[in-house]
Amino acid sequence: DLVFQIGTAKYGVGDNKGQLSDKRLIEISAHDQVRMFEIKLSQGAKPGKGGILPGIKVTEEIARIRGIEPGSDSLSPNRDPDLETIDDILDRIAHIRTVTGKPVGFKTVIGSKGWLVRLFEACLDRGIDSAPDFITIDGAEGGSGAAPMGLIDYMGLPIHESLPLVVDMLVRLGLKDRVKVIASGKLITPPDIIWAFCIGADAVVSARGFMFSLGCIQAQQCDKDTCPTGITTHNPRLQRGLVVEEKAQLVANYVRNINKGIRLICHSCGVHEPSELDRNHCRIVMPNGRSVPLDEIYPIQLPATEE
């Protein structure tokens, strides 16, 4: 199953003028394995900055998919210029959902909660069917080796702060059952993933864990075409370091062990699956060695109508 992410440059679903193409959306959504569409507003590794895929990496295949010239630099703006307001975001979600007939949400790293409050209130004003089907919360722990260190280290809220903030906001406004929350940001071990489910995430996604299982050593050369392990390079000599048949087994082992560890913790907590976990199941060990219940750190919220 695939989530088709629509970036700020709309590569793959844009026309030759950079506008969203309904024709391309319909073509992409016709693939059964494309289950939903995710609008990328920002990412944890470099909030507020766009992206550059150097021309040396723009092969004929990539150029065909993106609709650009082979060998030319592929530039993505730091934001989608068509999404200036809350209404723009909700209108875009509604449009893609209508055209494709599939769930639509967005991915963002949280800096300030003010715009999310306005977005959720707008959903209530329009009707809850106008709300995004899901929101992917990306922590500031983003792992792109092509991002400036100033953005990696200092911009955006970490997932341990942003996830409870968003979950509690949705619960308070009565939208949690309507909007699914996906957590992302250095959640690569069973305990980390379990924590996210206890907070209220409906799903957890990871890129870093799979990169590590492939052999990533965090050389931070992703954008230079010099990745020493062959993962993010088109240099044939360096690519020899990535033997697909061998790495496939390592990735499969990672997935199996992650799932095994999650099931183990769930069963020890007396639940069948992580969706049954809540904040009563978790305690956080503090620096002084004492543990504190998670629901004391982040008190369980009730919808405003139930208070």
PDB file of C-alpha atoms in Angstrom:
ATOM      1  CA  ASP A   1       0.000   0.000   0.000  1.00  0.00           C
ATOM      2  CA  LEU A   2       1.232   3.488  -0.859  1.00  0.00           C
ATOM      3  CA  VAL A   3       0.550   7.018   0.356  1.00  0.00           C
ATOM      4  CA  PHE A   4       1.061   9.430  -2.552  1.00  0.00           C
ATOM      5  CA  GLN A   5       2.655  12.565  -1.142  1.00  0.00           C
ATOM      6  CA  ILE A   6       2.054  15.812  -3.015  1.00  0.00           C
ATOM      7  CA  GLY A   7       5.043  18.075  -2.444  1.00  0.00           C
ATOM      8  CA  THR A   8       5.229  21.830  -2.709  1.00  0.00           C
ATOM      9  CA  ALA A   9       6.243  21.606  -6.392  1.00  0.00           C
ATOM     10  CA  LYS A  10       3.377  19.175  -7.160  1.00  0.00           C
ATOM     11  CA  TYR A  11       5.750  16.889  -9.081  1.00  0.00           C
ATOM     12  CA  GLY A  12       3.874  13.946 -10.571  1.00  0.00           C
ATOM     13  CA  VAL A  13       0.450  15.580 -10.270  1.00  0.00           C
ATOM     14  CA  GLY A  14       1.146  19.019 -11.740  1.00  0.00           C
ATOM     15  CA  ASP A  15       0.869  20.401 -15.262  1.00  0.00           C
ATOM     16  CA  ASN A  16       3.604  22.200 -17.198  1.00  0.00           C
ATOM     17  CA  LYS A  17       2.632  25.458 -15.476  1.00  0.00           C
ATOM     18  CA  GLY A  18       3.046  24.047 -11.987  1.00  0.00           C
ATOM     19  CA  GLN A  19      -0.691  23.855 -11.299  1.00  0.00           C
ATOM     20  CA  LEU A  20      -2.451  20.825  -9.879  1.00  0.00           C
ATOM     21  CA  SER A  21      -3.649  18.564 -12.698  1.00  0.00           C
ATOM     22  CA  ASP A  22      -6.924  16.687 -12.234  1.00  0.00           C
ATOM     23  CA  LYS A  23      -5.937  14.424 -15.122  1.00  0.00           C
ATOM     24  CA  ARG A  24      -2.749  13.353 -13.341  1.00  0.00           C
ATOM     25  CA  LEU A  25      -4.586  12.940 -10.027  1.00  0.00           C
ATOM     26  CA  ILE A  26      -7.076  10.589 -11.687  1.00  0.00           C
ATOM     27  CA  GLU A  27      -4.263   8.605 -13.315  1.00  0.00           C
ATOM     28  CA  ILE A  28      -2.409   8.206 -10.012  1.00  0.00           C
ATOM     29  CA  SER A  29      -5.529   7.334  -8.014  1.00  0.00           C
ATOM     30  CA  ALA A  30      -6.398   4.608 -10.532  1.00  0.00           C
ATOM     31  CA  HIS A  31      -3.567   2.504  -9.078  1.00  0.00           C
ATOM     32  CA  ASP A  32      -5.091   0.207  -6.457  1.00  0.00           C
ATOM     33  CA  GLN A  33      -1.972   0.341  -4.294  1.00  0.00           C
ATOM     34  CA  VAL A  34      -2.304   4.132  -3.880  1.00  0.00           C
ATOM     35  CA  ARG A  35      -4.527   4.242  -0.811  1.00  0.00           C
ATOM     36  CA  MET A  36      -4.534   7.938   0.053  1.00  0.00           C
ATOM     37  CA  PHE A  37      -3.025  11.330  -0.763  1.00  0.00           C
ATOM     38  CA  GLU A  38      -0.882  13.398   1.599  1.00  0.00           C
ATOM     39  CA  ILE A  39      -0.300  17.124   1.032  1.00  0.00           C
ATOM     40  CA  LYS A  40       3.151  18.040   2.312  1.00  0.00           C
ATOM     41  CA  LEU A  41       3.061  21.393   4.095  1.00  0.00           C
ATOM     42  CA  SER A  42       6.431  20.985   5.815  1.00  0.00           C
ATOM     43  CA  GLN A  43       8.791  18.340   7.170  1.00  0.00           C
ATOM     44  CA  GLY A  44      10.656  17.944  10.432  1.00  0.00           C
ATOM     45  CA  ALA A  45      14.167  18.018   8.994  1.00  0.00           C
ATOM     46  CA  LYS A  46      13.849  21.436   7.374  1.00  0.00           C
ATOM     47  CA  PRO A  47      10.682  23.381   8.224  1.00  0.00           C
ATOM     48  CA  GLY A  48      10.454  26.562   6.190  1.00  0.00           C
ATOM     49  CA  LYS A  49      12.875  25.416   3.501  1.00  0.00           C
ATOM     50  CA  GLY A  50      12.349  23.877   0.079  1.00  0.00           C
ATOM     51  CA  GLY A  51      14.411  21.212  -1.612  1.00  0.00           C
ATOM     52  CA  ILE A  52      16.934  20.729  -4.395  1.00  0.00           C
ATOM     53  CA  LEU A  53      17.492  17.473  -6.253  1.00  0.00           C
ATOM     54  CA  PRO A  54      20.782  18.080  -8.098  1.00  0.00           C
ATOM     55  CA  GLY A  55      20.698  17.560 -11.844  1.00  0.00           C
ATOM     56  CA  ILE A  56      23.238  14.756 -11.546  1.00  0.00           C
ATOM     57  CA  LYS A  57      20.507  12.727  -9.802  1.00  0.00           C
ATOM     58  CA  VAL A  58      17.722  13.580 -12.250  1.00  0.00           C
ATOM     59  CA  THR A  59      17.719  10.481 -14.427  1.00  0.00           C
ATOM     60  CA  GLU A  60      15.422  10.014 -17.408  1.00  0.00           C
ATOM     61  CA  GLU A  61      13.028   7.997 -15.243  1.00  0.00           C
ATOM     62  CA  ILE A  62      12.871  10.661 -12.515  1.00  0.00           C
ATOM     63  CA  ALA A  63      12.520  13.407 -15.131  1.00  0.00           C
ATOM     64  CA  ARG A  64       9.617  11.587 -16.774  1.00  0.00           C
ATOM     65  CA  ILE A  65       7.815  11.145 -13.463  1.00  0.00           C
ATOM     66  CA  ARG A  66       8.395  14.741 -12.361  1.00  0.00           C
ATOM     67  CA  GLY A  67       7.772  16.285 -15.774  1.00  0.00           C
ATOM     68  CA  ILE A  68      11.132  18.049 -16.029  1.00  0.00           C
ATOM     69  CA  GLU A  69      14.246  17.844 -18.205  1.00  0.00           C
ATOM     70  CA  PRO A  70      16.772  15.047 -17.476  1.00  0.00           C
ATOM     71  CA  GLY A  71      19.960  16.350 -15.896  1.00  0.00           C
ATOM     72  CA  SER A  72      18.413  19.624 -14.728  1.00  0.00           C
ATOM     73  CA  ASP A  73      18.205  20.664 -11.076  1.00  0.00           C
ATOM     74  CA  SER A  74      14.800  19.858  -9.599  1.00  0.00           C
ATOM     75  CA  LEU A  75      13.682  22.667  -7.303  1.00  0.00           C
ATOM     76  CA  SER A  76      10.867  22.580  -4.746  1.00  0.00           C
ATOM     77  CA  PRO A  77       9.684  25.821  -3.080  1.00  0.00           C
ATOM     78  CA  ASN A  78       9.599  26.156   0.696  1.00  0.00           C
ATOM     79  CA  ARG A  79       5.792  26.154   0.568  1.00  0.00           C
ATOM     80  CA  ASP A  80       2.985  25.715  -1.917  1.00  0.00           C
ATOM     81  CA  PRO A  81       2.210  29.249  -3.185  1.00  0.00           C
ATOM     82  CA  ASP A  82      -1.416  28.213  -3.748  1.00  0.00           C
ATOM     83  CA  LEU A  83      -1.950  27.452  -0.046  1.00  0.00           C
ATOM     84  CA  GLU A  84      -1.923  30.868   1.607  1.00  0.00           C
ATOM     85  CA  THR A  85      -4.849  30.499   4.021  1.00  0.00           C
ATOM     86  CA  ILE A  86      -6.721  27.933   6.081  1.00  0.00           C
ATOM     87  CA  ASP A  87      -9.514  27.991   3.509  1.00  0.00           C
ATOM     88  CA  ASP A  88      -6.986  27.265   0.760  1.00  0.00           C
ATOM     89  CA  ILE A  89      -5.850  24.126   2.592  1.00  0.00           C
ATOM     90  CA  LEU A  90      -9.381  22.853   3.220  1.00  0.00           C
ATOM     91  CA  ASP A  91     -10.425  23.644  -0.357  1.00  0.00           C
ATOM     92  CA  ARG A  92      -7.410  21.719  -1.692  1.00  0.00           C
ATOM     93  CA  ILE A  93      -8.240  18.723   0.511  1.00  0.00           C
ATOM     94  CA  ALA A  94     -11.866  18.739  -0.651  1.00  0.00           C
ATOM     95  CA  HIS A  95     -10.842  19.045  -4.302  1.00  0.00           C
ATOM     96  CA  ILE A  96      -8.377  16.153  -4.256  1.00  0.00           C
ATOM     97  CA  ARG A  97     -10.836  14.000  -2.317  1.00  0.00           C
ATOM     98  CA  THR A  98     -13.574  14.708  -4.885  1.00  0.00           C
ATOM     99  CA  VAL A  99     -11.324  14.053  -7.885  1.00  0.00           C
ATOM    100  CA  THR A 100      -9.706  10.865  -6.566  1.00  0.00           C
ATOM    101  CA  GLY A 101     -12.372   9.423  -4.289  1.00  0.00           C
ATOM    102  CA  LYS A 102      -9.663   8.568  -1.761  1.00  0.00           C
ATOM    103  CA  PRO A 103      -8.734   9.849   1.721  1.00  0.00           C
ATOM    104  CA  VAL A 104      -6.728  13.083   1.814  1.00  0.00           C
ATOM    105  CA  GLY A 105      -4.708  14.631   4.623  1.00  0.00           C
ATOM    106  CA  PHE A 106      -1.566  16.627   5.180  1.00  0.00           C
ATOM    107  CA  LYS A 107       1.877  16.343   6.737  1.00  0.00           C
ATOM    108  CA  THR A 108       3.377  19.100   8.850  1.00  0.00           C
ATOM    109  CA  VAL A 109       5.879  19.864  11.570  1.00  0.00           C
ATOM    110  CA  ILE A 110       4.385  21.928  14.390  1.00  0.00           C
ATOM    111  CA  GLY A 111       5.869  25.259  15.419  1.00  0.00           C
ATOM    112  CA  SER A 112       2.870  27.189  16.702  1.00  0.00           C
ATOM    113  CA  LYS A 113      -0.536  25.694  17.424  1.00  0.00           C
ATOM    114  CA  GLY A 114      -2.457  28.839  16.485  1.00  0.00           C
ATOM    115  CA  TRP A 115      -2.977  27.985  12.818  1.00  0.00           C
ATOM    116  CA  LEU A 116      -4.121  24.457  13.721  1.00  0.00           C
ATOM    117  CA  VAL A 117      -6.720  25.847  16.108  1.00  0.00           C
ATOM    118  CA  ARG A 118      -8.026  28.057  13.304  1.00  0.00           C
ATOM    119  CA  LEU A 119      -8.022  25.128  10.869  1.00  0.00           C
ATOM    120  CA  PHE A 120      -9.965  22.847  13.210  1.00  0.00           C
ATOM    121  CA  GLU A 121     -12.450  25.606  14.037  1.00  0.00           C
ATOM    122  CA  ALA A 122     -12.950  26.163  10.308  1.00  0.00           C
ATOM    123  CA  CYS A 123     -13.674  22.431   9.948  1.00  0.00           C
ATOM    124  CA  LEU A 124     -16.390  22.734  12.584  1.00  0.00           C
ATOM    125  CA  ASP A 125     -17.854  25.788  10.848  1.00  0.00           C
ATOM    126  CA  ARG A 126     -17.890  24.035   7.464  1.00  0.00           C
ATOM    127  CA  GLY A 127     -18.967  20.666   8.860  1.00  0.00           C
ATOM    128  CA  ILE A 128     -16.734  17.843  10.037  1.00  0.00           C
ATOM    129  CA  ASP A 129     -16.804  16.185   6.613  1.00  0.00           C
ATOM    130  CA  SER A 130     -14.582  19.053   5.448  1.00  0.00           C
ATOM    131  CA  ALA A 131     -11.831  18.029   7.873  1.00  0.00           C
ATOM    132  CA  PRO A 132      -8.718  16.235   6.629  1.00  0.00           C
ATOM    133  CA  ASP A 133      -9.000  12.460   6.836  1.00  0.00           C
ATOM    134  CA  PHE A 134      -5.636  12.342   8.578  1.00  0.00           C
ATOM    135  CA  ILE A 135      -2.779  14.524   9.777  1.00  0.00           C
ATOM    136  CA  THR A 136       0.812  13.309   9.811  1.00  0.00           C
ATOM    137  CA  ILE A 137       2.675  15.036  12.632  1.00  0.00           C
ATOM    138  CA  ASP A 138       6.387  15.136  11.851  1.00  0.00           C
ATOM    139  CA  GLY A 139       8.648  15.823  14.797  1.00  0.00           C
ATOM    140  CA  ALA A 140      11.578  18.215  14.595  1.00  0.00           C
ATOM    141  CA  GLU A 141      13.795  15.117  14.763  1.00  0.00           C
ATOM    142  CA  GLY A 142      13.587  14.836  10.965  1.00  0.00           C
ATOM    143  CA  GLY A 143      16.465  12.833   9.533  1.00  0.00           C
ATOM    144  CA  SER A 144      17.218  14.218   6.070  1.00  0.00           C
ATOM    145  CA  GLY A 145      20.975  14.443   5.577  1.00  0.00           C
ATOM    146  CA  ALA A 146      20.422  17.206   3.023  1.00  0.00           C
ATOM    147  CA  ALA A 147      18.999  19.732   5.505  1.00  0.00           C
ATOM    148  CA  PRO A 148      20.857  22.709   7.066  1.00  0.00           C
ATOM    149  CA  MET A 149      21.958  21.985  10.631  1.00  0.00           C
ATOM    150  CA  GLY A 150      20.310  25.164  11.901  1.00  0.00           C
ATOM    151  CA  LEU A 151      16.910  23.841  10.840  1.00  0.00           C
ATOM    152  CA  ILE A 152      17.579  20.263  11.950  1.00  0.00           C
ATOM    153  CA  ASP A 153      18.660  21.346  15.433  1.00  0.00           C
ATOM    154  CA  TYR A 154      16.514  24.373  16.254  1.00  0.00           C
ATOM    155  CA  MET A 155      13.298  24.564  14.242  1.00  0.00           C
ATOM    156  CA  GLY A 156       9.985  22.873  15.032  1.00  0.00           C
ATOM    157  CA  LEU A 157       8.662  21.009  18.055  1.00  0.00           C
ATOM    158  CA  PRO A 158       9.868  17.490  18.864  1.00  0.00           C
ATOM    159  CA  ILE A 159       7.335  14.692  18.463  1.00  0.00           C
ATOM    160  CA  HIS A 160       7.113  14.235  22.254  1.00  0.00           C
ATOM    161  CA  GLU A 161       5.674  17.746  22.486  1.00  0.00           C
ATOM    162  CA  SER A 162       3.780  18.131  19.224  1.00  0.00           C
ATOM    163  CA  LEU A 163       1.924  14.789  19.208  1.00  0.00           C
ATOM    164  CA  PRO A 164       0.110  15.254  22.554  1.00  0.00           C
ATOM    165  CA  LEU A 165      -0.609  18.865  21.612  1.00  0.00           C
ATOM    166  CA  VAL A 166      -2.412  17.888  18.405  1.00  0.00           C
ATOM    167  CA  VAL A 167      -4.179  14.833  19.853  1.00  0.00           C
ATOM    168  CA  ASP A 168      -5.497  16.824  22.818  1.00  0.00           C
ATOM    169  CA  MET A 169      -6.643  19.632  20.536  1.00  0.00           C
ATOM    170  CA  LEU A 170      -8.621  17.208  18.369  1.00  0.00           C
ATOM    171  CA  VAL A 171     -10.187  15.541  21.414  1.00  0.00           C
ATOM    172  CA  ARG A 172     -11.197  18.871  22.957  1.00  0.00           C
ATOM    173  CA  LEU A 173     -12.898  19.953  19.735  1.00  0.00           C
ATOM    174  CA  GLY A 174     -14.627  16.606  19.205  1.00  0.00           C
ATOM    175  CA  LEU A 175     -12.697  15.832  16.006  1.00  0.00           C
ATOM    176  CA  LYS A 176     -10.486  12.943  17.115  1.00  0.00           C
ATOM    177  CA  ASP A 177     -12.786  10.251  15.723  1.00  0.00           C
ATOM    178  CA  ARG A 178     -12.982  12.093  12.393  1.00  0.00           C
ATOM    179  CA  VAL A 179      -9.283  12.953  11.908  1.00  0.00           C
ATOM    180  CA  LYS A 180      -6.729  10.158  12.198  1.00  0.00           C
ATOM    181  CA  VAL A 181      -3.325  11.110  13.597  1.00  0.00           C
ATOM    182  CA  ILE A 182      -0.123   9.627  12.189  1.00  0.00           C
ATOM    183  CA  ALA A 183       3.081  10.113  14.198  1.00  0.00           C
ATOM    184  CA  SER A 184       6.534  10.481  12.675  1.00  0.00           C
ATOM    185  CA  GLY A 185       9.931  11.505  13.994  1.00  0.00           C
ATOM    186  CA  LYS A 186      12.612   9.136  15.305  1.00  0.00           C
ATOM    187  CA  LEU A 187      10.022   6.505  16.268  1.00  0.00           C
ATOM    188  CA  ILE A 188      12.116   3.491  15.291  1.00  0.00           C
ATOM    189  CA  THR A 189      11.944   1.073  18.244  1.00  0.00           C
ATOM    190  CA  PRO A 190       8.970  -0.772  19.792  1.00  0.00           C
ATOM    191  CA  PRO A 191       8.972   1.339  23.005  1.00  0.00           C
ATOM    192  CA  ASP A 192       9.010   4.589  21.005  1.00  0.00           C
ATOM    193  CA  ILE A 193       6.153   3.387  18.822  1.00  0.00           C
ATOM    194  CA  ILE A 194       4.164   2.174  21.833  1.00  0.00           C
ATOM    195  CA  TRP A 195       4.577   5.614  23.457  1.00  0.00           C
ATOM    196  CA  ALA A 196       3.009   7.250  20.389  1.00  0.00           C
ATOM    197  CA  PHE A 197       0.012   4.917  20.498  1.00  0.00           C
ATOM    198  CA  CYS A 198      -0.408   5.564  24.231  1.00  0.00           C
ATOM    199  CA  ILE A 199      -0.495   9.313  23.549  1.00  0.00           C
ATOM    200  CA  GLY A 200      -3.250   8.827  20.968  1.00  0.00           C
ATOM    201  CA  ALA A 201      -1.666   8.242  17.561  1.00  0.00           C
ATOM    202  CA  ASP A 202      -3.661   6.043  15.188  1.00  0.00           C
ATOM    203  CA  ALA A 203      -0.570   4.996  13.224  1.00  0.00           C
ATOM    204  CA  VAL A 204       3.192   5.465  13.225  1.00  0.00           C
ATOM    205  CA  VAL A 205       5.435   5.854  10.182  1.00  0.00           C
ATOM    206  CA  SER A 206       9.208   5.742   9.923  1.00  0.00           C
ATOM    207  CA  ALA A 207      11.829   6.472   7.302  1.00  0.00           C
ATOM    208  CA  ARG A 208      14.862   6.467   9.592  1.00  0.00           C
ATOM    209  CA  GLY A 209      14.340   2.898  10.795  1.00  0.00           C
ATOM    210  CA  PHE A 210      14.240   1.561   7.255  1.00  0.00           C
ATOM    211  CA  MET A 211      17.271   3.640   6.274  1.00  0.00           C
ATOM    212  CA  PHE A 212      19.241   2.176   9.171  1.00  0.00           C
ATOM    213  CA  SER A 213      18.201  -1.345   8.219  1.00  0.00           C
ATOM    214  CA  LEU A 214      19.455  -0.634   4.686  1.00  0.00           C
ATOM    215  CA  GLY A 215      22.839   0.321   6.107  1.00  0.00           C
ATOM    216  CA  CYS A 216      22.650   4.122   6.458  1.00  0.00           C
ATOM    217  CA  ILE A 217      25.572   5.418   8.556  1.00  0.00           C
ATOM    218  CA  GLN A 218      24.322   9.038   8.707  1.00  0.00           C
ATOM    219  CA  ALA A 219      27.193  10.385   6.626  1.00  0.00           C
ATOM    220  CA  GLN A 220      24.923  13.365   5.799  1.00  0.00           C
ATOM    221  CA  GLN A 221      25.915  13.255   2.135  1.00  0.00           C
ATOM    222  CA  CYS A 222      22.424  12.519   0.788  1.00  0.00           C
ATOM    223  CA  ASP A 223      22.449  15.500  -1.571  1.00  0.00           C
ATOM    224  CA  LYS A 224      26.035  15.165  -2.800  1.00  0.00           C
ATOM    225  CA  ASP A 225      25.778  11.903  -4.772  1.00  0.00           C
ATOM    226  CA  THR A 226      28.597  10.523  -2.610  1.00  0.00           C
ATOM    227  CA  CYS A 227      26.672   8.323  -0.149  1.00  0.00           C
ATOM    228  CA  PRO A 228      29.292   5.759   0.953  1.00  0.00           C
ATOM    229  CA  THR A 229      26.725   2.996   1.483  1.00  0.00           C
ATOM    230  CA  GLY A 230      25.125   3.394  -1.947  1.00  0.00           C
ATOM    231  CA  ILE A 231      21.651   4.322  -0.714  1.00  0.00           C
ATOM    232  CA  THR A 232      21.288   7.911  -1.960  1.00  0.00           C
ATOM    233  CA  THR A 233      23.673   7.953  -4.902  1.00  0.00           C
ATOM    234  CA  HIS A 234      23.504   7.275  -8.614  1.00  0.00           C
ATOM    235  CA  ASN A 235      27.247   6.635  -8.793  1.00  0.00           C
ATOM    236  CA  PRO A 236      27.534   3.043 -10.129  1.00  0.00           C
ATOM    237  CA  ARG A 237      30.704   2.398  -8.131  1.00  0.00           C
ATOM    238  CA  LEU A 238      29.090   3.419  -4.844  1.00  0.00           C
ATOM    239  CA  GLN A 239      25.802   1.697  -5.686  1.00  0.00           C
ATOM    240  CA  ARG A 240      27.618  -1.631  -5.620  1.00  0.00           C
ATOM    241  CA  GLY A 241      27.596  -1.293  -1.837  1.00  0.00           C
ATOM    242  CA  LEU A 242      23.838  -1.814  -1.826  1.00  0.00           C
ATOM    243  CA  VAL A 243      23.167  -5.430  -2.746  1.00  0.00           C
ATOM    244  CA  VAL A 244      19.387  -5.505  -3.061  1.00  0.00           C
ATOM    245  CA  GLU A 245      18.966  -9.228  -2.393  1.00  0.00           C
ATOM    246  CA  GLU A 246      20.923  -8.982   0.864  1.00  0.00           C
ATOM    247  CA  LYS A 247      19.476  -5.672   2.059  1.00  0.00           C
ATOM    248  CA  ALA A 248      15.924  -6.883   1.399  1.00  0.00           C
ATOM    249  CA  GLN A 249      16.409  -9.546   4.060  1.00  0.00           C
ATOM    250  CA  LEU A 250      17.719  -6.984   6.545  1.00  0.00           C
ATOM    251  CA  VAL A 251      14.742  -4.701   5.963  1.00  0.00           C
ATOM    252  CA  ALA A 252      12.340  -7.636   6.330  1.00  0.00           C
ATOM    253  CA  ASN A 253      14.047  -8.635   9.590  1.00  0.00           C
ATOM    254  CA  TYR A 254      13.646  -5.085  10.895  1.00  0.00           C
ATOM    255  CA  VAL A 255       9.915  -5.085  10.158  1.00  0.00           C
ATOM    256  CA  ARG A 256       9.415  -8.515  11.707  1.00  0.00           C
ATOM    257  CA  ASN A 257      11.278  -7.581  14.878  1.00  0.00           C
ATOM    258  CA  ILE A 258       9.490  -4.238  15.210  1.00  0.00           C
ATOM    259  CA  ASN A 259       6.112  -5.972  14.959  1.00  0.00           C
ATOM    260  CA  LYS A 260       7.226  -8.707  17.334  1.00  0.00           C
ATOM    261  CA  GLY A 261       8.374  -6.153  19.909  1.00  0.00           C
ATOM    262  CA  ILE A 262       5.144  -4.169  19.630  1.00  0.00           C
ATOM    263  CA  ARG A 263       3.005  -7.287  20.077  1.00  0.00           C
ATOM    264  CA  LEU A 264       5.112  -8.349  23.060  1.00  0.00           C
ATOM    265  CA  ILE A 265       4.569  -5.048  24.887  1.00  0.00           C
ATOM    266  CA  CYS A 266       0.870  -4.936  23.978  1.00  0.00           C
ATOM    267  CA  HIS A 267       0.234  -8.435  25.300  1.00  0.00           C
ATOM    268  CA  SER A 268       2.172  -7.647  28.487  1.00  0.00           C
ATOM    269  CA  CYS A 269      -0.146  -4.660  28.976  1.00  0.00           C
ATOM    270  CA  GLY A 270      -3.184  -6.900  28.529  1.00  0.00           C
ATOM    271  CA  VAL A 271      -4.305  -5.599  25.136  1.00  0.00           C
ATOM    272  CA  HIS A 272      -4.480  -7.300  21.757  1.00  0.00           C
ATOM    273  CA  GLU A 273      -3.171  -4.473  19.578  1.00  0.00           C
ATOM    274  CA  PRO A 274      -1.618  -0.995  19.959  1.00  0.00           C
ATOM    275  CA  SER A 275      -4.861   0.815  19.114  1.00  0.00           C
ATOM    276  CA  GLU A 276      -6.184  -0.366  22.496  1.00  0.00           C
ATOM    277  CA  LEU A 277      -3.419   1.414  24.414  1.00  0.00           C
ATOM    278  CA  ASP A 278      -3.954   4.731  26.184  1.00  0.00           C
ATOM    279  CA  ARG A 279      -2.112   6.969  28.620  1.00  0.00           C
ATOM    280  CA  ASN A 280      -3.016   4.769  31.574  1.00  0.00           C
ATOM    281  CA  HIS A 281      -0.712   2.061  30.198  1.00  0.00           C
ATOM    282  CA  CYS A 282       2.504   4.097  30.283  1.00  0.00           C
ATOM    283  CA  ARG A 283       4.848   5.629  32.842  1.00  0.00           C
ATOM    284  CA  ILE A 284       7.825   7.855  32.047  1.00  0.00           C
ATOM    285  CA  VAL A 285      11.079   7.421  33.972  1.00  0.00           C
ATOM    286  CA  MET A 286      12.328  10.870  34.992  1.00  0.00           C
ATOM    287  CA  PRO A 287      15.993  11.971  35.287  1.00  0.00           C
ATOM    288  CA  ASN A 288      15.917  11.277  39.046  1.00  0.00           C
ATOM    289  CA  GLY A 289      15.022   7.629  38.373  1.00  0.00           C
ATOM    290  CA  ARG A 290      11.410   7.871  39.548  1.00  0.00           C
ATOM    291  CA  SER A 291       8.559   7.150  37.150  1.00  0.00           C
ATOM    292  CA  VAL A 292       5.532   9.340  36.559  1.00  0.00           C
ATOM    293  CA  PRO A 293       2.244   8.166  34.986  1.00  0.00           C
ATOM    294  CA  LEU A 294       1.880   9.424  31.431  1.00  0.00           C
ATOM    295  CA  ASP A 295      -1.635  10.663  32.171  1.00  0.00           C
ATOM    296  CA  GLU A 296      -0.190  12.956  34.861  1.00  0.00           C
ATOM    297  CA  ILE A 297       2.275  14.491  32.423  1.00  0.00           C
ATOM    298  CA  TYR A 298      -0.378  14.719  29.704  1.00  0.00           C
ATOM    299  CA  PRO A 299      -3.796  14.544  31.425  1.00  0.00           C
ATOM    300  CA  ILE A 300      -6.423  12.704  29.402  1.00  0.00           C
ATOM    301  CA  GLN A 301      -8.672  15.232  27.679  1.00  0.00           C
ATOM    302  CA  LEU A 302     -12.432  15.126  27.272  1.00  0.00           C
ATOM    303  CA  PRO A 303     -14.458  16.745  24.500  1.00  0.00           C
ATOM    304  CA  ALA A 304     -15.581  20.205  25.588  1.00  0.00           C
ATOM    305  CA  THR A 305     -19.232  19.078  25.511  1.00  0.00           C
ATOM    306  CA  GLU A 306     -18.563  16.356  28.117  1.00  0.00           C
ATOM    307  CA  GLU A 307     -16.934  18.553  30.751  1.00  0.00           C
TER     308      GLU A 307
END
